Coordinates of C-alpha atoms in Angstrom, one line a residue:
Chain A
X17 CA 0.0 0.0 0.0
X18 CA 1.5 3.2 -1.1
X19 CA 0.7 6.6 0.6
X20 CA -0.3 8.0 -2.8
X21 CA -2.9 5.3 -3.2
X22 CA -4.1 5.8 0.4
X23 CA -4.6 9.5 -0.3
X24 CA -6.5 8.7 -3.4
X25 CA -8.9 6.7 -1.3
X26 CA -9.3 9.6 1.0
X27 CA -10.1 12.0 -1.9
X28 CA -13.6 12.8 -0.6
X29 CA -12.2 13.8 2.9
X30 CA -9.5 15.8 1.3
X31 CA -11.8 17.7 -1.0
X32 CA -14.2 18.3 1.9
X33 CA -11.3 19.5 4.1
X34 CA -10.1 21.9 1.4
X35 CA -13.7 23.1 0.9
X36 CA -14.0 23.7 4.7
X37 CA -10.6 25.6 4.9
X38 CA -11.5 27.8 1.9
X39 CA -14.9 28.5 3.4
X40 CA -13.3 29.5 6.7
X41 CA -10.8 31.7 4.9
X42 CA -13.6 33.4 3.0
X43 CA -15.7 33.9 6.1
X44 CA -12.6 35.4 7.8
X45 CA -12.1 38.0 5.0
X46 CA -14.4 40.7 6.4
X47 CA -12.8 40.5 9.9
X48 CA -9.7 42.6 10.6
X49 CA -7.4 39.8 11.8
X50 CA -3.7 39.6 11.3
X51 CA -2.8 37.8 8.0
X52 CA -0.6 35.4 10.1
X53 CA -3.5 34.1 12.1
X54 CA -5.6 33.6 9.0
X55 CA -2.9 31.5 7.4
X56 CA -2.2 29.7 10.7
X57 CA -5.8 28.5 11.0
X58 CA -5.7 27.0 7.5
X59 CA -2.3 25.4 8.0
X60 CA -3.2 24.0 11.5
X61 CA -6.3 22.3 10.2
X62 CA -4.5 20.8 7.2
X63 CA -1.4 19.7 9.2
X64 CA -3.7 18.2 11.9
X65 CA -5.6 16.1 9.4
X66 CA -2.4 15.2 7.6
X67 CA -0.9 13.8 10.8
X68 CA -4.2 11.9 11.4
X69 CA -3.9 10.4 7.9
X70 CA -0.3 9.4 8.4
X71 CA -1.0 7.7 11.6
X72 CA -3.9 5.8 10.1
X73 CA -1.9 5.0 7.0
X74 CA 1.0 3.5 8.9
X75 CA -1.2 1.4 11.1
X76 CA -3.1 -0.1 8.2
X77 CA 0.0 -0.5 6.1
X78 CA 1.7 -2.3 9.0
X79 CA -1.4 -4.6 9.4
X80 CA -1.7 -5.6 5.7
X81 CA 2.0 -6.0 5.2
X82 CA 2.3 -8.3 8.2
X83 CA -0.5 -10.4 6.7
X84 CA 1.2 -10.5 3.3
X85 CA 4.5 -11.5 4.7
X86 CA 3.0 -14.2 6.9
X87 CA 1.2 -15.6 3.9
X88 CA 4.5 -15.8 2.1
X89 CA 6.1 -17.6 4.9
X90 CA 3.3 -20.1 5.2
X91 CA 3.5 -23.3 3.2
X92 CA -0.3 -23.8 3.4
X93 CA -1.5 -20.3 2.7
X94 CA -5.0 -20.9 3.7
X95 CA -3.8 -21.3 7.3
X96 CA -3.4 -17.5 7.5
X97 CA -6.6 -17.2 9.6
X98 CA -4.7 -19.0 12.4
X99 CA -1.9 -16.4 12.5
X100 CA -3.7 -13.1 11.8
X101 CA -2.0 -10.1 13.5
X102 CA -3.9 -8.0 16.0
X103 CA -5.3 -4.7 14.6
X104 CA -6.4 -1.5 16.3
X105 CA -9.1 -0.6 13.7
X106 CA -12.6 -2.0 13.2
X107 CA -12.2 -2.8 9.5
X108 CA -9.6 -5.4 10.5
X109 CA -12.1 -7.2 12.7
X110 CA -14.6 -7.4 9.8
X111 CA -11.8 -8.7 7.5
X112 CA -10.8 -11.3 10.1
X113 CA -14.4 -12.5 10.4
X114 CA -14.7 -12.7 6.6
X115 CA -11.5 -14.7 6.2
X116 CA -12.6 -17.1 9.0
X117 CA -15.9 -17.7 7.4
X118 CA -14.4 -18.3 4.0
X119 CA -11.8 -20.6 5.4
X120 CA -14.4 -22.6 7.3
X121 CA -16.6 -23.0 4.3
X122 CA -13.6 -24.0 2.1
X123 CA -12.5 -26.5 4.7
X124 CA -16.0 -28.1 4.7
X125 CA -16.0 -28.2 1.0
X126 CA -12.5 -29.8 0.8
X127 CA -13.4 -32.3 3.5
X128 CA -16.5 -33.3 1.5
X129 CA -14.3 -34.2 -1.5
X130 CA -11.7 -35.8 0.7
X131 CA -14.3 -38.0 2.1
X132 CA -15.7 -38.8 -1.3
X133 CA -12.2 -39.7 -2.5
X134 CA -11.4 -41.9 0.5
X135 CA -14.7 -43.6 0.0
X136 CA -14.0 -44.2 -3.6
X137 CA -10.5 -45.5 -2.9
X138 CA -11.9 -47.9 -0.3
X139 CA -14.4 -49.1 -2.8
X140 CA -11.7 -49.7 -5.5
X141 CA -9.5 -51.6 -3.0
X142 CA -12.4 -53.7 -2.0
X143 CA -13.4 -54.4 -5.6
X144 CA -9.9 -55.3 -6.5
X145 CA -9.7 -57.8 -3.6
X146 CA -13.0 -59.3 -4.8
X147 CA -11.9 -59.5 -8.5
X148 CA -8.7 -61.3 -7.5
X149 CA -10.6 -64.3 -6.3
X150 CA -12.1 -65.1 -9.7
X151 CA -8.7 -64.4 -11.3
X152 CA -7.1 -66.8 -8.9
X153 CA -9.8 -69.4 -9.5
X154 CA -9.4 -69.1 -13.3
X155 CA -5.7 -69.5 -13.0
X156 CA -6.2 -72.6 -10.9
X157 CA -8.6 -74.0 -13.5
X158 CA -6.0 -73.3 -16.2
X159 CA -3.4 -75.1 -14.1
X160 CA -5.6 -78.1 -13.7
X161 CA -6.4 -78.2 -17.5
X162 CA -3.1 -77.5 -19.1
X163 CA -3.1 -77.2 -22.9
X164 CA -2.3 -74.7 -25.6
X165 CA -5.7 -73.0 -25.3
X166 CA -5.5 -72.6 -21.6
X167 CA -1.9 -71.4 -21.8
X168 CA -3.2 -68.6 -24.1
X169 CA -6.0 -67.9 -21.6
X170 CA -3.4 -67.8 -18.8
X171 CA -1.5 -65.1 -20.7
X172 CA -4.7 -63.0 -20.9
X173 CA -5.4 -63.6 -17.2
X174 CA -2.0 -62.2 -16.4
X175 CA -2.9 -59.1 -18.4
X176 CA -6.2 -58.8 -16.4
X177 CA -4.2 -59.2 -13.2
X178 CA -1.8 -56.5 -14.3
X179 CA -4.6 -54.0 -15.2
X180 CA -6.3 -54.6 -11.8
X181 CA -3.0 -54.1 -10.1
X182 CA -2.5 -50.8 -11.9
X183 CA -5.9 -49.7 -10.8
X184 CA -5.1 -50.6 -7.2
X185 CA -1.8 -48.8 -7.1
X186 CA -3.4 -45.8 -8.9
X187 CA -6.0 -45.6 -6.1
X188 CA -3.3 -45.9 -3.5
X189 CA -0.8 -43.6 -5.1
X190 CA -2.1 -40.5 -3.3
X191 CA -1.8 -42.0 0.1
X192 CA 1.5 -43.9 -0.2
X193 CA 2.4 -43.1 3.4
X194 CA -0.6 -45.1 4.6
X195 CA 0.3 -48.5 3.4
X196 CA 4.0 -48.7 2.9
X197 CA 6.7 -50.3 5.0
X198 CA 10.4 -50.0 4.4
X199 CA 12.3 -53.2 4.6
X200 CA 15.7 -54.4 3.8
X201 CA 15.5 -56.2 0.5
X202 CA 17.9 -57.8 -2.0
X203 CA 17.4 -56.4 -5.5
X204 CA 17.2 -60.0 -6.7
X205 CA 14.1 -60.7 -4.6
X206 CA 12.0 -57.9 -6.2
X207 CA 13.3 -58.4 -9.7
X208 CA 12.6 -62.2 -9.6
X209 CA 9.1 -61.6 -8.2
X210 CA 8.4 -59.1 -11.0
X211 CA 9.6 -61.5 -13.7
X212 CA 7.6 -64.3 -12.3
X213 CA 4.5 -62.2 -12.4
X214 CA 5.0 -61.9 -16.2
X215 CA 6.2 -65.4 -16.7
X216 CA 3.5 -66.6 -19.0
X217 CA 3.8 -63.5 -21.3
X218 CA 7.6 -63.6 -21.3
X219 CA 7.7 -67.3 -22.3
X220 CA 4.9 -67.1 -24.8
X221 CA 6.6 -64.1 -26.5
X222 CA 10.0 -65.8 -26.4
X223 CA 11.7 -63.0 -24.5
X224 CA 15.0 -64.1 -23.0
X225 CA 16.0 -62.7 -19.6
X226 CA 19.6 -61.9 -18.9
X227 CA 20.2 -61.2 -15.2
X228 CA 23.5 -60.1 -13.7
X229 CA 24.5 -59.3 -10.1
X230 CA 21.5 -58.0 -8.2
X231 CA 23.1 -58.9 -4.9
X232 CA 22.8 -55.3 -3.6
X233 CA 20.6 -54.5 -0.7
X234 CA 18.1 -51.7 -0.8
X235 CA 15.7 -50.2 1.7
X236 CA 12.3 -49.8 0.3
X237 CA 8.7 -51.2 0.2
X238 CA 8.9 -54.4 -1.8
X239 CA 5.2 -54.4 -2.9
X240 CA 5.5 -50.9 -4.5
X241 CA 8.8 -51.7 -6.0
X242 CA 7.6 -54.9 -7.6
X243 CA 4.7 -53.0 -9.0
X244 CA 7.1 -50.4 -10.6
X245 CA 9.5 -53.0 -12.1
X246 CA 6.5 -54.9 -13.3
X247 CA 5.2 -51.9 -15.2
X248 CA 8.6 -51.5 -16.9
X249 CA 8.8 -55.2 -17.8
X250 CA 5.2 -55.0 -19.2
X251 CA 6.3 -52.1 -21.4
X252 CA 9.3 -54.1 -22.6
X253 CA 7.0 -57.0 -23.5
X254 CA 4.5 -54.7 -25.2
X255 CA 7.0 -52.8 -27.3
X256 CA 9.3 -55.7 -28.2
X257 CA 10.6 -56.3 -31.7
X258 CA 9.9 -59.3 -33.8
X259 CA 13.1 -61.3 -33.2
X260 CA 15.8 -61.9 -30.6
X261 CA 13.8 -60.3 -27.9
X262 CA 15.7 -59.7 -24.8
X263 CA 15.6 -57.9 -21.5
X264 CA 18.8 -57.3 -19.7
X265 CA 18.7 -56.6 -15.9
X266 CA 21.7 -55.6 -14.0
X267 CA 22.7 -53.5 -11.0
X268 CA 25.5 -51.1 -10.2
X269 CA 26.6 -49.8 -6.9
X270 CA 27.8 -46.2 -6.6
X271 CA 28.9 -44.2 -3.7
X272 CA 25.6 -42.5 -3.1
X273 CA 23.2 -44.9 -4.7
X274 CA 22.4 -48.3 -6.2
X275 CA 21.2 -48.3 -9.7
X276 CA 19.0 -51.0 -11.2
X277 CA 19.1 -51.1 -15.0
X278 CA 16.3 -52.7 -17.1
X279 CA 17.3 -52.7 -20.7
X280 CA 15.4 -54.1 -23.6
X281 CA 16.1 -54.2 -27.3
X282 CA 12.6 -53.3 -28.3
X283 CA 11.2 -50.7 -30.8
X284 CA 12.3 -47.8 -28.7
X285 CA 10.9 -44.3 -28.3
X286 CA 11.3 -41.3 -30.7
X287 CA 13.7 -38.8 -29.3
X288 CA 11.3 -35.8 -29.3
X289 CA 8.9 -37.9 -27.2
X290 CA 11.3 -38.8 -24.5
X291 CA 10.6 -35.9 -22.3
X292 CA 6.9 -36.6 -22.2
X293 CA 6.8 -40.3 -21.4
X294 CA 6.0 -39.7 -17.8
X295 CA 3.0 -37.5 -18.5
X296 CA -0.3 -38.9 -17.6
X297 CA -2.2 -40.2 -20.7
X298 CA 0.7 -39.7 -23.0
X299 CA 0.9 -42.5 -25.5
X300 CA 3.1 -41.1 -28.3
X301 CA 3.7 -42.7 -31.6
X302 CA 4.2 -46.2 -30.2
X303 CA 0.9 -46.0 -28.5
X304 CA -0.9 -45.5 -31.8
X305 CA 0.5 -48.7 -33.3
X306 CA -2.5 -50.9 -33.7
X307 CA -2.7 -53.7 -31.1
X308 CA -0.5 -52.0 -28.6
X309 CA -3.3 -50.4 -26.6
X310 CA -1.3 -47.9 -24.6
X311 CA -3.1 -46.3 -21.7
X312 CA -0.5 -43.7 -20.9
X313 CA -0.8 -44.7 -17.2
X314 CA 2.0 -47.1 -16.6
X315 CA 5.0 -44.8 -16.7
X316 CA 3.1 -41.9 -15.2
X317 CA 2.3 -44.1 -12.2
X318 CA 5.9 -45.3 -12.0
X319 CA 7.1 -41.8 -11.8
X320 CA 4.6 -40.8 -9.2
X321 CA 5.3 -43.7 -7.0
X322 CA 9.1 -43.4 -7.4
X323 CA 8.9 -39.8 -6.3
X324 CA 7.0 -40.8 -3.2
X325 CA 9.4 -43.6 -2.5
X326 CA 12.4 -41.3 -3.1
X327 CA 13.6 -43.6 -5.9
X328 CA 15.1 -41.9 -9.0
X329 CA 13.6 -42.9 -12.3
X330 CA 15.4 -42.3 -15.6
X331 CA 14.5 -43.4 -19.1
X332 CA 16.8 -43.5 -22.1
X333 CA 15.8 -44.8 -25.5
X334 CA 16.7 -44.9 -29.1
X335 CA 14.2 -45.4 -31.8
X336 CA 14.5 -49.0 -33.2
X337 CA 17.3 -49.9 -30.7
X338 CA 15.7 -50.2 -27.4
X339 CA 14.9 -48.6 -24.1
X340 CA 16.8 -48.5 -20.8
X341 CA 15.1 -47.6 -17.6
X342 CA 17.2 -46.9 -14.5
X343 CA 15.8 -47.1 -11.0
X344 CA 18.1 -45.2 -8.6
X345 CA 17.8 -46.3 -5.0
X346 CA 19.5 -44.1 -2.4
X347 CA 22.4 -46.0 -0.8
X348 CA 21.6 -45.2 2.8
X349 CA 24.9 -45.7 4.6
X350 CA 23.2 -44.3 7.7
X351 CA 20.9 -47.3 7.8
X352 CA 23.7 -49.7 6.8
X353 CA 25.8 -48.7 9.8
X354 CA 23.2 -49.8 12.3
Chain B
X21 CA 0.8 -89.0 2.8
X22 CA 0.8 -85.4 4.1
X23 CA -2.7 -84.0 4.8
X24 CA -3.5 -80.5 3.8
X25 CA -6.6 -78.6 5.0
X26 CA -8.0 -75.9 2.8
X27 CA -9.9 -73.2 4.6
X28 CA -11.4 -71.1 1.7
X29 CA -14.9 -69.9 1.4
X30 CA -15.0 -69.6 -2.4
X31 CA -16.3 -72.9 -3.4
X32 CA -14.9 -73.1 -6.9
X33 CA -11.4 -72.0 -5.9
X34 CA -11.6 -74.6 -3.1
X35 CA -12.5 -77.4 -5.5
X36 CA -9.8 -76.5 -8.0
X37 CA -7.2 -76.3 -5.3
X38 CA -8.3 -79.7 -4.1
X39 CA -7.8 -81.2 -7.6
X40 CA -4.5 -79.5 -8.0
X41 CA -2.9 -80.5 -4.7
X42 CA -4.4 -84.0 -5.0
X43 CA -2.6 -84.3 -8.3
X44 CA 0.6 -83.5 -6.6
X45 CA 0.3 -86.3 -4.2
X46 CA -1.3 -84.7 -1.1
X47 CA -4.3 -85.8 0.8
X48 CA -6.5 -82.8 0.7
X49 CA -9.5 -82.0 2.8
X50 CA -11.5 -78.7 2.8
X51 CA -13.9 -77.1 5.2
X52 CA -17.4 -76.6 3.8
X53 CA -18.8 -74.7 6.8
X54 CA -17.2 -71.9 8.7
X55 CA -19.3 -71.5 11.8
X56 CA -16.9 -73.5 14.0
X57 CA -13.6 -73.0 12.1
X58 CA -11.1 -73.1 14.9
X59 CA -12.4 -76.4 16.3
X60 CA -12.7 -77.9 12.8
X61 CA -9.2 -77.0 11.9
X62 CA -7.8 -78.5 15.1
X63 CA -10.0 -81.6 14.8
X64 CA -8.8 -82.3 11.2
X65 CA -5.3 -83.3 12.5
X66 CA -3.8 -82.0 9.2
X67 CA -0.2 -81.5 8.5
X68 CA -0.6 -78.1 7.0
X69 CA -3.4 -75.4 6.7
X70 CA -4.1 -73.1 3.8
X71 CA -6.0 -70.3 5.4
X72 CA -8.0 -67.6 3.7
X73 CA -8.2 -64.2 5.6
X74 CA -11.7 -63.1 4.5
X75 CA -13.9 -65.8 6.0
X76 CA -17.5 -65.6 7.1
X77 CA -18.1 -65.4 10.9
X78 CA -14.4 -65.1 11.7
X79 CA -11.4 -63.3 10.5
X80 CA -8.5 -65.6 9.3
X81 CA -6.0 -63.6 11.3
X82 CA -7.9 -64.2 14.5
X83 CA -8.2 -67.9 13.7
X84 CA -4.5 -68.1 13.1
X85 CA -3.8 -66.5 16.4
X86 CA -6.1 -68.8 18.3
X87 CA -4.7 -71.9 16.6
X88 CA -1.2 -70.8 17.5
X89 CA -2.1 -70.9 21.2
X90 CA -2.7 -74.6 21.1
X91 CA -1.0 -76.0 17.9
X92 CA 2.2 -75.7 15.9
X93 CA 0.6 -76.9 12.6
X94 CA 2.2 -75.0 9.7
X95 CA -0.2 -72.3 8.4
X96 CA 0.0 -70.5 5.0
X97 CA -2.2 -67.5 4.8
X98 CA -3.7 -67.1 1.4
X99 CA -5.3 -63.7 0.7
X100 CA -6.2 -61.1 -1.8
X101 CA -5.1 -58.3 0.5
X102 CA -1.8 -57.3 -1.1
X103 CA 0.3 -55.1 1.2
X104 CA 3.2 -55.4 3.5
X105 CA 1.3 -54.4 6.5
X106 CA -1.1 -57.3 6.2
X107 CA 1.8 -59.6 5.6
X108 CA 3.5 -58.4 8.7
X109 CA 0.3 -58.8 10.8
X110 CA -0.2 -62.3 9.6
X111 CA 3.4 -63.3 10.4
X112 CA 3.0 -61.7 13.8
X113 CA -0.1 -63.7 14.3
X114 CA 1.9 -66.9 13.9
X115 CA 1.4 -67.7 10.2
X116 CA 4.4 -69.4 8.6
X117 CA 3.9 -68.1 5.1
X118 CA 1.9 -65.5 3.3
X119 CA 0.8 -65.7 -0.3
X120 CA -1.4 -63.3 -2.3
X121 CA -4.1 -64.2 -4.8
X122 CA -3.8 -64.8 -7.6
X123 CA -0.9 -66.9 -6.5
X124 CA 1.8 -68.4 -8.6
X125 CA 0.8 -72.0 -8.3
X126 CA 4.3 -73.4 -8.4
X127 CA 5.4 -71.0 -5.7
X128 CA 2.5 -72.1 -3.6
X129 CA 3.5 -75.7 -4.1
X130 CA 7.1 -74.9 -3.3
X131 CA 6.1 -73.2 -0.1
X132 CA 3.9 -76.1 0.9
X133 CA 6.8 -78.5 0.3
X134 CA 9.3 -76.5 2.2
X135 CA 7.0 -76.1 5.2
X136 CA 6.1 -79.8 5.2
X137 CA 9.8 -80.7 5.0
X138 CA 10.5 -78.6 8.0
X139 CA 7.8 -80.3 9.9
X140 CA 8.9 -83.7 8.7
X141 CA 5.6 -84.8 7.4
X142 CA 6.3 -84.8 3.7
X143 CA 6.7 -87.9 1.7
X144 CA 6.3 -86.1 -1.6
X145 CA 9.7 -84.6 -1.9
X146 CA 12.2 -87.3 -1.4
X147 CA 15.9 -86.9 -1.5
X148 CA 16.3 -89.9 -3.8
X149 CA 13.8 -90.8 -6.4
X150 CA 13.9 -94.3 -7.8
X151 CA 13.1 -94.1 -11.5
X152 CA 13.5 -97.8 -12.4
X153 CA 16.5 -97.7 -14.6
X154 CA 18.3 -95.1 -12.5
X155 CA 18.0 -93.2 -9.2
X156 CA 17.8 -89.4 -9.2
X157 CA 19.6 -88.1 -6.1
X158 CA 17.9 -84.7 -5.7
X159 CA 19.8 -83.5 -2.6
X160 CA 23.2 -84.3 -4.1
X161 CA 22.3 -83.5 -7.8
X162 CA 23.4 -86.9 -9.1
X163 CA 22.2 -89.6 -11.4
X164 CA 23.0 -92.9 -9.9
X165 CA 23.0 -96.2 -11.8
X166 CA 24.4 -99.3 -10.3
X167 CA 27.8 -98.2 -9.0
X168 CA 28.4 -95.2 -11.3
X169 CA 27.1 -91.8 -10.8
X170 CA 27.3 -88.5 -12.7
X171 CA 26.8 -85.0 -11.5
X172 CA 24.2 -82.6 -12.9
X173 CA 24.1 -78.9 -13.1
X174 CA 21.3 -76.9 -11.4
X175 CA 19.2 -76.6 -14.6
X176 CA 19.8 -80.2 -15.7
X177 CA 18.7 -81.5 -12.3
X178 CA 15.6 -79.4 -12.5
X179 CA 14.7 -80.5 -16.0
X180 CA 15.3 -84.2 -15.2
X181 CA 13.3 -83.8 -11.9
X182 CA 10.4 -82.4 -13.8
X183 CA 10.5 -85.2 -16.4
X184 CA 10.7 -87.7 -13.6
X185 CA 7.6 -86.2 -11.9
X186 CA 5.8 -86.5 -15.2
X187 CA 7.2 -89.9 -16.2
X188 CA 5.4 -91.5 -19.2
X189 CA 3.7 -88.2 -20.1
X190 CA 4.6 -85.8 -22.8
X191 CA 5.8 -82.5 -21.4
X192 CA 6.0 -79.5 -23.7
X193 CA 9.0 -77.2 -23.8
X194 CA 6.9 -74.4 -22.4
X195 CA 5.9 -76.5 -19.4
X196 CA 9.6 -77.2 -18.7
X197 CA 10.4 -73.6 -19.0
X198 CA 7.5 -72.7 -16.8
X199 CA 8.9 -75.0 -14.2
X200 CA 12.4 -73.7 -14.5
X201 CA 11.3 -70.1 -14.3
X202 CA 9.3 -70.8 -11.1
X203 CA 12.5 -71.9 -9.5
X204 CA 14.1 -68.6 -10.7
X205 CA 16.2 -69.9 -13.6
X206 CA 15.0 -67.7 -16.4
X207 CA 16.2 -69.8 -19.3
X208 CA 15.3 -69.1 -22.9
X209 CA 14.6 -71.4 -25.7
X210 CA 18.2 -71.9 -26.8
X211 CA 19.5 -72.6 -23.3
X212 CA 16.8 -75.2 -22.8
X213 CA 17.8 -77.0 -26.0
X214 CA 21.5 -77.0 -24.9
X215 CA 20.5 -78.2 -21.4
X216 CA 18.5 -81.1 -22.8
X217 CA 21.3 -82.1 -25.1
X218 CA 23.8 -82.1 -22.3
X219 CA 21.4 -84.1 -20.1
X220 CA 21.0 -86.7 -22.8
X221 CA 24.8 -87.0 -23.2
X222 CA 25.2 -87.4 -19.4
X223 CA 22.5 -90.1 -19.4
X224 CA 24.3 -91.9 -22.2
X225 CA 27.5 -91.8 -20.2
X226 CA 25.9 -94.0 -17.5
X227 CA 24.5 -96.2 -20.2
X228 CA 21.0 -94.9 -20.5
X229 CA 20.5 -94.2 -24.2
X230 CA 17.4 -92.6 -25.7
X231 CA 15.7 -92.3 -22.3
X232 CA 14.4 -88.8 -23.2
X233 CA 12.5 -89.0 -26.4
X234 CA 11.6 -86.0 -28.5
X235 CA 8.0 -85.8 -29.7
X236 CA 8.0 -83.5 -32.6
X237 CA 6.0 -80.4 -32.1
X238 CA 4.8 -81.6 -28.7
X239 CA 7.8 -81.8 -26.4
X240 CA 9.6 -84.5 -24.5
X241 CA 8.8 -87.8 -22.8
X242 CA 10.7 -89.8 -20.3
X243 CA 10.3 -93.5 -20.8

């Protein structure tokens, strides 16, 4: 708030004041008073008001500026109503009341959606637990009646299972903190589990798996990690080439982190699309190839979950040569020491 | 024969599990009613329990806890709840293993075998399997015939073991690969061919020629 702007707001008072001073001066003309006194009256009135204005200006300026700076300091700006400064003018009380009312109504509104979302998430989780039973039963039936046809059905069942899993983790992705437990895990353990999840598809599509090392220990939630690796392997299967299909998986320990490489020799991604692969709903050129059915969800979810789990996620690719995904786990020497 | 009790309220899944485990040489019984589960489980005198968590009347975790108070029977919790917290809870309640639906069937089988071995009730997984013309020593990874023996690599042992388990039946290459993958050897087509070839050579070395026959387009058969 600048003083100039403040004075502009006070334009009516100032005009009235000037009008009053001029009127007084005109009324004083017929009287035989010293010119000094006549001027003094005018100046006194004007100076008096000016001081009044200044006092008011500084108290208001101080008040609003404190609010502004506090908002800046706050991470959650809407919490300002909890830290409003004390004011010595009435308008501030009105403002305070308004902010409080707005805040309250906003909170109610937000809570309503929060509740709706929770409710929806609970439903999805429940639904997914239900759908897993018929999937399990179907897989069991396939196992008891093994032939080429059921093997093909088995492959489709794995896809269904993967899609439901994706839905489950999508629903959970906003509340990672709630169901996640950090454990000491060997990379091999999570990689093998992810490969086994895709066994039917990998064998049917004749994709060879080349695993090296993976002896390193990481500290993370295995369920979430398996899901992430699973998504990456799914992509490698989906976008594989016609022949000599291969996925190479190896690890590398550095001073500050442990890197898990997942490298395929598939159809790759165009260079100008690389920056967008983690965007939600982005399918790119590969996604438009008939029969691939990209959803644009897999990598988006991976990125989101990796961010929450503090795992770095990098993707490099060359068109027609293949794609390499790196999962970068922090090497927590602090935990190691214990 | 080891006796496995299935506590699962989905009827179809229960039946399929019964067939599957029956095929693999276990005596399988299943609960049909769930109003008196704890007593029923204890009365069954089984060697291992496959326990679902979401059961009518009573929660599987509670059942597990109650059983642990009086019995040491191995318990595998089978559930569709897939998160670490539930797994931890189950283990804390005394479950020996935790497996999520839809489960990898071979892994389920492996876990059952391992638990039974630990409790010494298994007769399914023997150390030495008599295959008529030769003896497969699983624990030492050897083919034994008369007085001679020959060592097998990890993959060769697994392949031969699988063929022995399915003796007289044709097994497809995919089935063998499936079996190998489940025990975390992710072999590809070429490696499998090489392994089978080596296995044949080794069998020949102890005088067992043409034991593994190739059925064109179908797979292999152990005679």
